[in-house]
Short mmCIF file of C-alpha atoms in Angstrom, two decimals:
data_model
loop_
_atom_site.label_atom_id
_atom_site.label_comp_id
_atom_site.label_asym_id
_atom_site.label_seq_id
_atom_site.Cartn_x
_atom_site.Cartn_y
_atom_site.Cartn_z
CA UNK A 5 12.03 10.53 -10.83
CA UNK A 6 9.33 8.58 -12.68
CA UNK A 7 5.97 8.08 -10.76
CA UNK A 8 3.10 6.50 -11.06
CA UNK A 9 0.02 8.42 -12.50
CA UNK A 10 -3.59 8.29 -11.72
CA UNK A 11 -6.71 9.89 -13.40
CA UNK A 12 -8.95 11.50 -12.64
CA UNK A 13 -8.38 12.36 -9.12
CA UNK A 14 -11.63 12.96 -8.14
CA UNK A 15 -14.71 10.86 -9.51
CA UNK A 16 -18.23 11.02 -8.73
CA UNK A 17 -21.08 9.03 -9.76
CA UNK A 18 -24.41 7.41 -9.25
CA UNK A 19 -24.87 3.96 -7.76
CA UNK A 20 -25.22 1.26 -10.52
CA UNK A 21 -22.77 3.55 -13.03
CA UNK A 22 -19.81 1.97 -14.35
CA UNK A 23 -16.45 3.74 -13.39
CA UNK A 24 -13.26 3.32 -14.92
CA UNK A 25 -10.40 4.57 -13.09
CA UNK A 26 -6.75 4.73 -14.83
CA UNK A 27 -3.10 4.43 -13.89
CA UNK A 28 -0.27 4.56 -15.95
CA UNK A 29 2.43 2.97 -14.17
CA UNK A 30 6.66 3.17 -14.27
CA UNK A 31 7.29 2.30 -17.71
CA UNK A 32 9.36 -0.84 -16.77
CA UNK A 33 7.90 -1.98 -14.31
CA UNK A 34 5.59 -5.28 -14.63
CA UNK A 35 4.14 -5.86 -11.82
CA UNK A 36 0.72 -3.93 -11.32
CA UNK A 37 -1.34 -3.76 -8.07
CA UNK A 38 -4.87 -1.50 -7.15
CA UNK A 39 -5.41 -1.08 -3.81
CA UNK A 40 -7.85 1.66 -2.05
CA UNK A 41 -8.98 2.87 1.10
CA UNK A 42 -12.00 2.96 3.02
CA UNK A 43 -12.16 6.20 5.09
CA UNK A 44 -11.16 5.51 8.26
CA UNK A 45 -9.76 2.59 7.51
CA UNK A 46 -6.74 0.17 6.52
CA UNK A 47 -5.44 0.42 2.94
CA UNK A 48 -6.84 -2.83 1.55
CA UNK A 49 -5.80 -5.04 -1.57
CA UNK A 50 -7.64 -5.48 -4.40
CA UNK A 51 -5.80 -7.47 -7.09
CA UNK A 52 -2.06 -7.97 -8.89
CA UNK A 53 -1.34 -7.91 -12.20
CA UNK A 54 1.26 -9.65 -13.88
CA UNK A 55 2.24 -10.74 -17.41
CA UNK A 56 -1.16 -9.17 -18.66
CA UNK A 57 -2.84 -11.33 -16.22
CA UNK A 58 -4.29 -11.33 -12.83
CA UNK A 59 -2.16 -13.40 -10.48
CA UNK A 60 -3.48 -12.20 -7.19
CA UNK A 61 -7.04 -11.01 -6.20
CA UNK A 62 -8.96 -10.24 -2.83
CA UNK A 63 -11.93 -11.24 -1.71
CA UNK A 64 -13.21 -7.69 -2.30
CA UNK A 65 -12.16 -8.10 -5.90
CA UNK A 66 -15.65 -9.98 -6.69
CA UNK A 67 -17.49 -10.06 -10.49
CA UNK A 68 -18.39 -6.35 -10.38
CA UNK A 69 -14.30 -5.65 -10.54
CA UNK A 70 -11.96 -6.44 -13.74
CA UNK A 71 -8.77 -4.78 -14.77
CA UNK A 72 -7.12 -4.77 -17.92
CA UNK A 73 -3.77 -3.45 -19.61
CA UNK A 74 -5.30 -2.32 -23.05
CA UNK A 75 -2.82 -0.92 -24.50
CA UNK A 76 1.15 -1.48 -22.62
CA UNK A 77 0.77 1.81 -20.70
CA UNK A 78 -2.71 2.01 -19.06
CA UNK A 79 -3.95 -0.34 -16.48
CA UNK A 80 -7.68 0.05 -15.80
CA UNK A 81 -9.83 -0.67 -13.26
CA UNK A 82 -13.26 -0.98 -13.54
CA UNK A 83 -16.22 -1.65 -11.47
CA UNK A 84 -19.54 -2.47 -13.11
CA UNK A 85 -22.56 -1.39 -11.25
CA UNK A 86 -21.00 0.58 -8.52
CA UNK A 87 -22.28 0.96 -4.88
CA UNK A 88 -22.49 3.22 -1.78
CA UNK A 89 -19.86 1.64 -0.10
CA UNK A 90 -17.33 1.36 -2.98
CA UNK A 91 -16.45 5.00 -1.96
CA UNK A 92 -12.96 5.03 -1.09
CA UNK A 93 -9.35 6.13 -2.43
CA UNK A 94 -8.29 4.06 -4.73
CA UNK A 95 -4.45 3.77 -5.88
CA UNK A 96 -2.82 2.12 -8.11
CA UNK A 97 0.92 0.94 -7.58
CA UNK A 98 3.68 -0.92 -9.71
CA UNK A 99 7.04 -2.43 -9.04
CA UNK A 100 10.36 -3.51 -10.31
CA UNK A 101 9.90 -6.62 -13.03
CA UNK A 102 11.07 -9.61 -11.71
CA UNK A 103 11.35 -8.54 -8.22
CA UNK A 104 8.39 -9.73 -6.14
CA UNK A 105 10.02 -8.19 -2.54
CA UNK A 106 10.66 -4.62 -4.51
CA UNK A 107 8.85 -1.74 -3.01
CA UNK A 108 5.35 -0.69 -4.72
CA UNK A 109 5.24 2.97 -6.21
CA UNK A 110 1.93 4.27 -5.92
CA UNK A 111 0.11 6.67 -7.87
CA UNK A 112 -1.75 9.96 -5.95
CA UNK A 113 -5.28 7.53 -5.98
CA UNK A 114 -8.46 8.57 -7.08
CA UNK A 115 -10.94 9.96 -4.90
CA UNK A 116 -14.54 7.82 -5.67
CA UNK A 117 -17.47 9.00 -4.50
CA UNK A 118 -20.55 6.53 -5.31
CA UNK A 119 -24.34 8.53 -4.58
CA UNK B 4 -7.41 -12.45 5.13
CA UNK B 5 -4.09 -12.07 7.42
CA UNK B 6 -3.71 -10.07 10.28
CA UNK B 7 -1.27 -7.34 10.22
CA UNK B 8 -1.38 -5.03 12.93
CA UNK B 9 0.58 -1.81 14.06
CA UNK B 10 0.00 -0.27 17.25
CA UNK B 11 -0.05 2.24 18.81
CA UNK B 12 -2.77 3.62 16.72
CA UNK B 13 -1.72 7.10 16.72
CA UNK B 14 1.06 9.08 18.59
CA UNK B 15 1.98 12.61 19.47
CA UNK B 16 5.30 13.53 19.92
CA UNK B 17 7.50 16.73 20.56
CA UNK B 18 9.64 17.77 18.17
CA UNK B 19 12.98 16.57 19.26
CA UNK B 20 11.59 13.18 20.83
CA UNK B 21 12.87 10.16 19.49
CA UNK B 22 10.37 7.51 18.73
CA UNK B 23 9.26 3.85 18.38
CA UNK B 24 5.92 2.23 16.90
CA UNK B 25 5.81 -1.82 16.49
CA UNK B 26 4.07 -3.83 13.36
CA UNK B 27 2.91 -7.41 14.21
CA UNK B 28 2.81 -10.08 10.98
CA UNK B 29 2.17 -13.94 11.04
CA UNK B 30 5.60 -15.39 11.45
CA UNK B 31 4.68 -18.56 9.32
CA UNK B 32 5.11 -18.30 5.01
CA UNK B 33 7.15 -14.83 6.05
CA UNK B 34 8.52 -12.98 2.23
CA UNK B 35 9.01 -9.42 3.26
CA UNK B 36 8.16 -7.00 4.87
CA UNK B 37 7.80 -3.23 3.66
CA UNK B 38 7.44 0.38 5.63
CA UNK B 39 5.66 3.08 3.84
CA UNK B 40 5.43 6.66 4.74
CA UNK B 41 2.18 8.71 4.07
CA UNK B 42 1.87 12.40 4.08
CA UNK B 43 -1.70 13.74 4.43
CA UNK B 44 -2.63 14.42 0.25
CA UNK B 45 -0.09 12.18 -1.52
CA UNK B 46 0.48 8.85 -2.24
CA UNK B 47 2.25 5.92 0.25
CA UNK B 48 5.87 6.10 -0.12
CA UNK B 49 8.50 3.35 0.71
CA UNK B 50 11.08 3.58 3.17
CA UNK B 51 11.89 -0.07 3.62
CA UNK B 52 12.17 -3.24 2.02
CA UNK B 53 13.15 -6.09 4.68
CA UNK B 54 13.53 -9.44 4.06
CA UNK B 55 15.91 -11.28 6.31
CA UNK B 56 15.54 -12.13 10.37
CA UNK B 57 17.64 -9.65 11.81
CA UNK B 58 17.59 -7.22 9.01
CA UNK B 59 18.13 -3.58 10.47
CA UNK B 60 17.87 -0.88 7.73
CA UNK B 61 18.28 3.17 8.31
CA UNK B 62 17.64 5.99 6.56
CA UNK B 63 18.80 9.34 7.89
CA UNK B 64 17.16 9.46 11.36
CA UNK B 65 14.20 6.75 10.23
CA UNK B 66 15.54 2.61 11.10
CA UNK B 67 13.61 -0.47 11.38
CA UNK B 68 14.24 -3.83 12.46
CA UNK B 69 12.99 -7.25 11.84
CA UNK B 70 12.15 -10.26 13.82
CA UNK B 71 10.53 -12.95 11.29
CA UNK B 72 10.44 -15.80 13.92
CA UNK B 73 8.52 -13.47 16.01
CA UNK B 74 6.67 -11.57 13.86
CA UNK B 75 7.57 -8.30 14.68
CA UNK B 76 9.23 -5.34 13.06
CA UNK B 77 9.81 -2.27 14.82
CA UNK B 78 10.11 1.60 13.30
CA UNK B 79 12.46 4.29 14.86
CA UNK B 80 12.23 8.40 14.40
CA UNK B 81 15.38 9.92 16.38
CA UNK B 82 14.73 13.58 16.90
CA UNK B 83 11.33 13.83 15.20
CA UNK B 84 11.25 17.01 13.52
CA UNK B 85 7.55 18.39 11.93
CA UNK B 86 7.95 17.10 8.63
CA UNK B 87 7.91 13.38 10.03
CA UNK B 88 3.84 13.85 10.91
CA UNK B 89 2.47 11.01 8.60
CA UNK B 90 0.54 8.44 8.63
CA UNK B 91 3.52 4.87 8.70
CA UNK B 92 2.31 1.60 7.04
CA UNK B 93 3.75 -1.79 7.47
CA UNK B 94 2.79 -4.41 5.12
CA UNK B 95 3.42 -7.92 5.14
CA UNK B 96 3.93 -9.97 2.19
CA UNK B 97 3.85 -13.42 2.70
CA UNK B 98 5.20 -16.64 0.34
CA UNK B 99 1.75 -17.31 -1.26
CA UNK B 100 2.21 -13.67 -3.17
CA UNK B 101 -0.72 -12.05 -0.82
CA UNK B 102 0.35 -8.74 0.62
CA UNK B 103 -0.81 -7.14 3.58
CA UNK B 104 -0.99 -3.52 4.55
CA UNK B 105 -1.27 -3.15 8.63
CA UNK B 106 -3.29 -0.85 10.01
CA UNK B 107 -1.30 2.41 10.36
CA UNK B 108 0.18 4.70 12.96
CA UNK B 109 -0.62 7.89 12.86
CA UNK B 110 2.37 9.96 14.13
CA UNK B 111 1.81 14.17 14.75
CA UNK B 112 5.03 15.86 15.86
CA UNK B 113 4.46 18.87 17.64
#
């Protein structure tokens, strides 16, 4: 069954680095989400991609965030000048094109650790 | 930011029990609602897509059921069996295109 990939799955790094996490999604799917989790707490949104745009963000998705589909497989997300509590699992997800109500295949996340 | 909330919080069961946790959504600008599954070390998995009031959906011993006028969807586990421990995820996904996970219940079958 095709799944949705995530690397690395572990990352650690000093606050202020950049980080780039990276998901290749289902190959025909469209729609492109991140998501992460807190320990401890809910899974939150962060943004949706569609159409090599963002259609939906959160208000946790601020300026240090920005994703981007360089190159019709990847879809990165990056985060400037991390901090301490940016520490969570982050996954990526992707669905069905053209189907807004199809169920989200996530990847296995990526573990951030911010020092 | 919507409220989404799934109670109880966690839940210990014997094996064999059946089983019932609840998710709560805003009942206005309702789009769908989803059930995940998520085993300790991997990723969320779907087990439902609703969309419709009255919607009742089943797989194998897992069914839900949706009230949108409510707000209220309900999971069922008949004869929960070990491999059913997980962590169960509604999310709410309303007509603006903003999706909303709830806040989990934690089920350990013993």
């Amino acid at each position: 069954e095709p799944e949705v990939t995530q690397t690395p799955s572990h990352q650690v790094t000093q606050m202020g680095q950049e980080v780039i996490l990276r998901c290749v999604p289902i190959s025909n799917h469209l729609y492109f989400y991140w998501y992460r989790q807190i320990l401890g707490q809910k899974v939150e949104f962060l943004v949706s991609f569609y159409n090599n745009e963002i259609s939906e963000k959160s208000e946790i998705f601020d300026d240090q965030f920005s994703v981007e589909r360089p190159d019709g497989s990847n879809f990165t997300l990056k985060i400037r000048s991390t901090k301490l509590e940016d520490s969570a699992m982050y996954f990526c997800a992707s669905s069905q094109p053209g189907q807004t109500n199809e169920k989200l295949f996530f990847g296995s996340g990526t573990q951030l650790s911010v020092l | 930011i919507l409220n989404v909330e799934q109670s109880p919080q966690s839940l210990h069961v014997q094996e064999g029990d059946s089983t019932n946790f609840t998710c709560s959504f805003p009942s206005s600008n309702f789009y769908a609602l989803h059930w995940y599954r998520w085993e300790t070390a991997k990723s969320p998995e779907a087990l439902f897509v609703m969309t419709l009031n009255g919607d009742e959906k089943k797989k194998g011993r897992i069914s839900a059921t949706l009230n949108t006028k409510e707000g209220y969807s309900y999971l069922y586990i008949k004869g929960s069996q070990p491999e059913d421990s997980a962590t169960y995820l509604c999310a709410f996904w309303n007509t603006g295109n903003q999706f909303y996970f709830g806040t989990g219940t934690s089920l350990t079958v013993i």
